[in-house]
Short mmCIF file of C-alpha atoms in Angstrom, two decimals:
data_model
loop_
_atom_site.label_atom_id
_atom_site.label_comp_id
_atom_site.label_asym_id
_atom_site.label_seq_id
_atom_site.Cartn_x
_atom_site.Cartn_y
_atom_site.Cartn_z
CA UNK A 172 109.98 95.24 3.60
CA UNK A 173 111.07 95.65 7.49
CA UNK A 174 114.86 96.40 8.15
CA UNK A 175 115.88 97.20 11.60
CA UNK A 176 117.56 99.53 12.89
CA UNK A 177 120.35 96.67 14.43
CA UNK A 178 120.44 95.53 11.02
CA UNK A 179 121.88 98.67 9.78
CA UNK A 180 123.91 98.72 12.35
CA UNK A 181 125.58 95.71 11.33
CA UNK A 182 126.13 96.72 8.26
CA UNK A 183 127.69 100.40 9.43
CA UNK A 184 130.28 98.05 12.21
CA UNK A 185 130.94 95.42 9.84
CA UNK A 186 132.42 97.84 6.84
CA UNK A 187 134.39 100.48 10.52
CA UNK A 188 135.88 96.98 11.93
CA UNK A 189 136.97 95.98 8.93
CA UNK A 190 135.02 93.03 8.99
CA UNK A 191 132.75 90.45 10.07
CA UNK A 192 134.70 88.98 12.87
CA UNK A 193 135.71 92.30 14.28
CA UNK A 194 132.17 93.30 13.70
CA UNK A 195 131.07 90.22 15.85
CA UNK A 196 133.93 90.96 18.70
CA UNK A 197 132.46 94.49 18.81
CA UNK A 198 129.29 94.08 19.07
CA UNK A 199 128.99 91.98 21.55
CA UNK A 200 127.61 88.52 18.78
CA UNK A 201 128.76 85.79 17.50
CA UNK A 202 130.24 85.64 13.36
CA UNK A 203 126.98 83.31 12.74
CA UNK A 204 124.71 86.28 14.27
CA UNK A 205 126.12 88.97 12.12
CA UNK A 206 126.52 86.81 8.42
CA UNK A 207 123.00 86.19 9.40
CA UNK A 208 121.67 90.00 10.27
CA UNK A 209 123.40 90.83 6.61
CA UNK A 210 121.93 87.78 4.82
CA UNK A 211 118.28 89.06 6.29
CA UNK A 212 119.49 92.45 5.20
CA UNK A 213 120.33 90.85 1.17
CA UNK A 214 117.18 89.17 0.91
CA UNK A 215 114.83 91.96 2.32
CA UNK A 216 116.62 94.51 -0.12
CA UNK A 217 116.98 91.82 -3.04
CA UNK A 218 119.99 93.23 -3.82
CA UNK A 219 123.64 92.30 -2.55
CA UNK A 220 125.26 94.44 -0.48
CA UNK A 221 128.81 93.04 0.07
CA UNK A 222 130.64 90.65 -2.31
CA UNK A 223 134.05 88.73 -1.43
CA UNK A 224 137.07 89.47 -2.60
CA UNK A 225 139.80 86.62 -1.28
CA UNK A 226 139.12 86.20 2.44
CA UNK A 227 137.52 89.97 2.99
CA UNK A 228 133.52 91.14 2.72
CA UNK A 229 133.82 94.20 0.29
CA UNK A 230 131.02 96.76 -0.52
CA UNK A 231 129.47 96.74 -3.90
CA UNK A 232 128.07 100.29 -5.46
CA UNK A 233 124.80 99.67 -3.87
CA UNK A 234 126.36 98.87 -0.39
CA UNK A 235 128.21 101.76 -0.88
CA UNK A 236 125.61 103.83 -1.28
CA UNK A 237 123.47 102.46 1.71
CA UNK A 238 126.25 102.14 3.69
CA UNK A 239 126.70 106.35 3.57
CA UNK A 240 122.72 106.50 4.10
CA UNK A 241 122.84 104.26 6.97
CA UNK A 242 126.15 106.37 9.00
CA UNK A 243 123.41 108.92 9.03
CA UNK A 244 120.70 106.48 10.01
CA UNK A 245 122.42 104.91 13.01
CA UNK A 246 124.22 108.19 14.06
CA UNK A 247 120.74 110.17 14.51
CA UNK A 248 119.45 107.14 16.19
CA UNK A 249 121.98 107.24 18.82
CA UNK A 250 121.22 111.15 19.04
CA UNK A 251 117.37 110.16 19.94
CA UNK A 252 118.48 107.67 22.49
CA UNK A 253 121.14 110.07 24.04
CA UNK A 254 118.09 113.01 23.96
CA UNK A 255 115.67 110.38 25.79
CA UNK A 256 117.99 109.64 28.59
CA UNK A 257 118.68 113.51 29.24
CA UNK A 258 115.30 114.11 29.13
CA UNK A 259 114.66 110.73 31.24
CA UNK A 260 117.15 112.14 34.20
CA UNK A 261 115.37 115.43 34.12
CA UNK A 262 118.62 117.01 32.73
CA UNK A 263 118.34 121.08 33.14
CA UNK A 264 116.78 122.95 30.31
CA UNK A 265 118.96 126.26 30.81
CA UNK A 266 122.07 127.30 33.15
CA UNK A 267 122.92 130.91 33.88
CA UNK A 268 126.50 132.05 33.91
CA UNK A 269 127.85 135.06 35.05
CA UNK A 270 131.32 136.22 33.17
CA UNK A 271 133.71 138.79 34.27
CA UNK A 272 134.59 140.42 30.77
CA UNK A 273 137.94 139.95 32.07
CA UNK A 274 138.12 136.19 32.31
CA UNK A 275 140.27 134.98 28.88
CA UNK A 276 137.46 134.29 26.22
CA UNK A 277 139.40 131.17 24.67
CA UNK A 278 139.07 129.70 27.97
CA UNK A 279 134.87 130.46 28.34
CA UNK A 280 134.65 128.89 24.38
CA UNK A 281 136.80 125.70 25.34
CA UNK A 282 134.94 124.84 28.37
CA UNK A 283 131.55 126.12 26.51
CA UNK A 284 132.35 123.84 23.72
CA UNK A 285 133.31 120.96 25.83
CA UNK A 286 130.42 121.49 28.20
CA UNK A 287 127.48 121.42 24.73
CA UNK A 288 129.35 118.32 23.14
CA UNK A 289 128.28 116.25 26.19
CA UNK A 290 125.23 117.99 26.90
CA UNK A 291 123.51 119.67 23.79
CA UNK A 292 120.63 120.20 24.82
CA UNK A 293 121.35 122.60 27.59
CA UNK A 294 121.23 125.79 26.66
CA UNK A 295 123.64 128.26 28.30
CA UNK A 296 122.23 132.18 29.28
CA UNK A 297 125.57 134.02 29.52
CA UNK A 298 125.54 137.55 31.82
CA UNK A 299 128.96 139.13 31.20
CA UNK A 300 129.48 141.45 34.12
CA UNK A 301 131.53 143.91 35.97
CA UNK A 302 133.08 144.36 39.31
CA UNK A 303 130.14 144.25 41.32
CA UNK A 304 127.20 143.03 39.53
CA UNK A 305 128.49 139.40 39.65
CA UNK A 306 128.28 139.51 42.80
CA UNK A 307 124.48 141.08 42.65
CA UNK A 308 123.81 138.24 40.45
CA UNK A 309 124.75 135.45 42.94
CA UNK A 310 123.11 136.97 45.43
CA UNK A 311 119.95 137.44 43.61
CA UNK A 312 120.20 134.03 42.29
CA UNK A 313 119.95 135.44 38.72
CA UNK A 314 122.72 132.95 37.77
CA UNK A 315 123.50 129.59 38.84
CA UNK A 316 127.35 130.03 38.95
CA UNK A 317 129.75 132.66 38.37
CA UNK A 318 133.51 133.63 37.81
CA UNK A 319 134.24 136.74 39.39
CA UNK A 320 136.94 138.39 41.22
CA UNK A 321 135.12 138.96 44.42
CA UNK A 322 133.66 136.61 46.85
CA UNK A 323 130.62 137.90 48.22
CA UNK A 324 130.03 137.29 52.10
CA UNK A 325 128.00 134.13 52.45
CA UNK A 326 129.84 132.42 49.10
CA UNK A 327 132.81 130.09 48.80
CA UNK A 328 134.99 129.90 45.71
CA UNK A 329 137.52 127.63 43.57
CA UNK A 330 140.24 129.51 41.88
CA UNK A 331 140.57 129.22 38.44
CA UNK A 332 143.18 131.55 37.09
CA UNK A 333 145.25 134.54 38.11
CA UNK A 334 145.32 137.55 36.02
CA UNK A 335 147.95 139.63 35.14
CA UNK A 336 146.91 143.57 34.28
CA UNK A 337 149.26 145.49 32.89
CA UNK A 338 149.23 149.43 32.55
CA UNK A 339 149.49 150.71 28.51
CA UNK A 340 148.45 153.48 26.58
CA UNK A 341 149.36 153.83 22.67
CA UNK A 342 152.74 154.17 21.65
CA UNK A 343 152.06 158.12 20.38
CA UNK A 344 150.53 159.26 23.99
CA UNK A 345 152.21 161.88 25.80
CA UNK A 346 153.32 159.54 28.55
CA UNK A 347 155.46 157.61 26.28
CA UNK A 348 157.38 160.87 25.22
CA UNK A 349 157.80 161.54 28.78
CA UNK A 350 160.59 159.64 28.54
CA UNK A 351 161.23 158.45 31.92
CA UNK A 352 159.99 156.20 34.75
CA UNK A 353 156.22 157.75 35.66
CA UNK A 354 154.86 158.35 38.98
CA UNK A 355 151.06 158.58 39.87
CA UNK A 356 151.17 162.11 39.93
CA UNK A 357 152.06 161.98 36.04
CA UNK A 358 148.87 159.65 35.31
CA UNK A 359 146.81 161.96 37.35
CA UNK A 360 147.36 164.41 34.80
CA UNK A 361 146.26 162.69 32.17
CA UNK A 362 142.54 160.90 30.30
CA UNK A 363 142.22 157.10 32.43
CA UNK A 364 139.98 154.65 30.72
CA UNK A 365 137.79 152.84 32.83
CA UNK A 366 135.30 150.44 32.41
CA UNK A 367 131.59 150.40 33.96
CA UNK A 368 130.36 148.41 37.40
CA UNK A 369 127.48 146.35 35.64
CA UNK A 370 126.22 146.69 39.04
CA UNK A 371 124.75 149.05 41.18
CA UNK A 372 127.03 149.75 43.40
CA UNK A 373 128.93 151.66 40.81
CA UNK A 374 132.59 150.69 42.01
CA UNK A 375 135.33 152.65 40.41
CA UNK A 376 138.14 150.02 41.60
CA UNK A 377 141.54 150.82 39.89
CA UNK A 378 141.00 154.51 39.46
CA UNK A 379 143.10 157.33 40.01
CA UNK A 380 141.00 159.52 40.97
CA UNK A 381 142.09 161.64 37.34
CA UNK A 382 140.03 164.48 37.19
CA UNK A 383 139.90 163.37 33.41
CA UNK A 384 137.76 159.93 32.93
CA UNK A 385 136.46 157.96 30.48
CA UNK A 386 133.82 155.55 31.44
CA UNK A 387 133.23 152.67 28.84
CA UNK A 388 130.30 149.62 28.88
CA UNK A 389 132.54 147.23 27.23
CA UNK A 390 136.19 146.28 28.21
CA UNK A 391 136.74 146.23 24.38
CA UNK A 392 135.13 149.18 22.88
CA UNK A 393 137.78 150.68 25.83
CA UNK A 394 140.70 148.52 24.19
CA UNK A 395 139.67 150.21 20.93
CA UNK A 396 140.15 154.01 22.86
CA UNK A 397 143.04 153.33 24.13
CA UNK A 398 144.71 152.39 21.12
CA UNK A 399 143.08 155.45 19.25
CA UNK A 400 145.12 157.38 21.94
CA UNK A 401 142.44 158.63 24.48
CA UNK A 402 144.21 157.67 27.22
CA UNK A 403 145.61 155.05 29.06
CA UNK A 404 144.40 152.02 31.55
CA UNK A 405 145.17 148.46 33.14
CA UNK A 406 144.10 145.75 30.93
CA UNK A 407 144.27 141.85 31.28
CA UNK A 408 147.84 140.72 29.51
CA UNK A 409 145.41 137.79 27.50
CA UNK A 410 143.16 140.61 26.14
CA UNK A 411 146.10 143.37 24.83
CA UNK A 412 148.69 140.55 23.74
CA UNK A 413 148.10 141.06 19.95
CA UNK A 414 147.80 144.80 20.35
CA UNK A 415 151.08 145.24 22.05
CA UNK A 416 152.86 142.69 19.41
CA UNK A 417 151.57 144.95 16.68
CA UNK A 418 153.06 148.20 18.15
CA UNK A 419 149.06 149.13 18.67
CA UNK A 420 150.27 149.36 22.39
CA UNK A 421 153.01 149.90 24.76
CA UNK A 422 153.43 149.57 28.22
CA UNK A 423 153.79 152.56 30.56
CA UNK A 424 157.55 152.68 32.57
CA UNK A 425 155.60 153.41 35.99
CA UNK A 426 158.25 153.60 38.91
CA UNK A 427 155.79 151.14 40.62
CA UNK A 428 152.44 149.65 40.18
CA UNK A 429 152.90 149.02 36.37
CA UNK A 430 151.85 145.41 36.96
CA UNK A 431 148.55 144.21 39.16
CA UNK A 432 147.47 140.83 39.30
CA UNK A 433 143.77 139.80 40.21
CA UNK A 434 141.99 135.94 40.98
CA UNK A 435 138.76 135.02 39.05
CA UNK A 436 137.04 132.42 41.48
CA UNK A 437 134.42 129.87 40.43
CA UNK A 438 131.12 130.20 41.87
CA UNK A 439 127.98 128.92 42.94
CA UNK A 440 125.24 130.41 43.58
CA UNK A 441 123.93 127.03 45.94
CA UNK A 442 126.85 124.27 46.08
CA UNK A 443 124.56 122.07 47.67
CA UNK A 444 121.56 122.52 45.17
CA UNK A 445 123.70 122.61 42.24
CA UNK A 446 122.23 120.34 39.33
CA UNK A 447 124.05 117.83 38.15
CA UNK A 448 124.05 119.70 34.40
CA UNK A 449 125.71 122.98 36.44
CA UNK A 450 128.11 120.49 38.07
CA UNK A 451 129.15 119.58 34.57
CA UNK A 452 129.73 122.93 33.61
CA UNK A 453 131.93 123.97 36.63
CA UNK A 454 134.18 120.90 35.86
CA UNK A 455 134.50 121.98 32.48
CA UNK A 456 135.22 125.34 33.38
CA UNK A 457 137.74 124.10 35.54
CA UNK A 458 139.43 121.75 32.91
CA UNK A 459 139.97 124.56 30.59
CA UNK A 460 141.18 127.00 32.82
CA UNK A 461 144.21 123.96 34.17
CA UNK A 462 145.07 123.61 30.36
CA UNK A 463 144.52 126.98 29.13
CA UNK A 464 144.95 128.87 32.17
CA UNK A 465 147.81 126.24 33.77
CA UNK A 466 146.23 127.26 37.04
CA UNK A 467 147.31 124.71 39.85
CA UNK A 468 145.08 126.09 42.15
CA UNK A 469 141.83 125.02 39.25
CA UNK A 470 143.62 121.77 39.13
CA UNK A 471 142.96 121.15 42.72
CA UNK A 472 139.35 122.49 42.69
CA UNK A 473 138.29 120.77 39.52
CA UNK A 474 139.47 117.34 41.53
CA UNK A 475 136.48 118.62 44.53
CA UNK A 476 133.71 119.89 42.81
CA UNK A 477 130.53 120.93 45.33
#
């Protein structure tokens, strides 16, 4: 017994259409072509598969049952096929990305998630990074692409978002019983909570020069310290939203500089050798970050990708 895969096939459109003219329209046949493919299918089987009820081809218990079998079938053939033609184009086995641990994670999982539907077979080496050593890893070429905040001489960028960072320490730190607008002398006296260049540069960009300092690997293991009270810092808004709803958090009255704002940039490490999987990813980077983000700027890039 020999049933072919465009057999089952039929059977799978005829049952979604709704039947065995919208079956036909769909697929591209005429109504003789597909009563014929499920006749073939009957008599290989010896068993019926639809019966008629008025004017419309229902499934019996046994069509049912192969119908559900055959979803399965026809869906994991179409996987096959769409694996052959990646692998036929010489689609890219493995992208680097480089991360600022800044840049809003709901906006790296959308495009991430967008970016595997289409291309699953891709995997996807994620570097999260800090102040400089994004840029180290462009210019290394340890990463295909990048978001960072700094464009290195040499590289060209497409904005994606803008960053807000405000400055907070926990609601019980001394600073808040100040009671008063604060001046940089007044954070100078007190524990700042930085977080680590993953380069080697070792950058200390956004510190007071506090002769108290707290150095931290991850941007939220220093989240965590600052709302055990160890001090205070400028975080992304995106990353200390819940925090401050909860009362885990509370923005500092500083007479000025309570509020700094920072662009993450998209980019590649060679625009002109970019592969046409890494092209994929940039665009979907760039879609999530215009309906996440609501970046106009990204909405412009993502229209001019390299």
């Amino acid at each position: 017994m020999e049933i072919s895969l465009d057999q089952w096939q039929t059977l799978v459109t005829i049952v979604d259409q709704g039947g065995y003219a919208k079956a036909a329209e769909h697929l591209g046949k005429s109504q003789s072509a597909i009563s014929y493919a499920i006749q073939k299918l009957e008599s290989s089987l010896e068993l019926q598969v639809f019966r008629i009820e008025g004017r419309r081809a229902v499934l019996t218990p046994a069509g049912e049952l192969l119908y559900q079998r055959a979803v399965r079938l026809v869906g994991a053939a179409h996987a096959l096929e769409n694996t052959a033609r990646q692998l036929s184009q010489h689609w890219q086995a493995q992208i680097s990305l480089a991360v600022e641990t800044v840049f809003p994670k709901p906006i790296l999982f959308d495009a991430l998630r967008k970016f595997s539907d289409a291309y699953p077979l891709t995997r996807i080496h994620l570097l999260e990074t800090v102040l400089s050593g994004t840029s180290e890893a462009l210019i290394s070429r340890e990463v295909s692409l990048a978001i960072s905040s700094y464009l290195p001489p040499g590289f060209m960028g497409d904005a994606l978002i803008q960053l807000r960072f405000i400055a907070v320490a926990a609601p019980s730190h001394p600073l808040h019983q100040l009671k008063r607008p604060l001046t940089y002398t007044d954070l100078q006296q007190h524990r700042q909570l930085v977080v680590r260049d993953s380069g080697t540069r070792n950058l200390d960009a956004g510190w007071l020069g506090a002769e108290q300092r707290w150095t931290f690997n991850e941007l939220s293991t220093s989240i965590q310290a600052a709302i055990a009270g160890f001090g205070f810092a400028w975080y992304p808004e995106s990353q200390i939203a819940t925090p401050i709803d909860q009362g885990q958090l509370k923005p500092l009255p500083l007479e000025s500089g309570g509020e700094r704002y920072a662009s993450l940039y998209l980019i590649y490490a060679e625009p002109e050798f970019a592969s046409p999987a890494c092209v994929e990813l940039g665009r979907a980077l760039h879609a999530s970050s215009v309906y996440l983000g609501g970046c106009a700027a990204a909405k412009m890039a993502a229209q001019n990708p390299p």
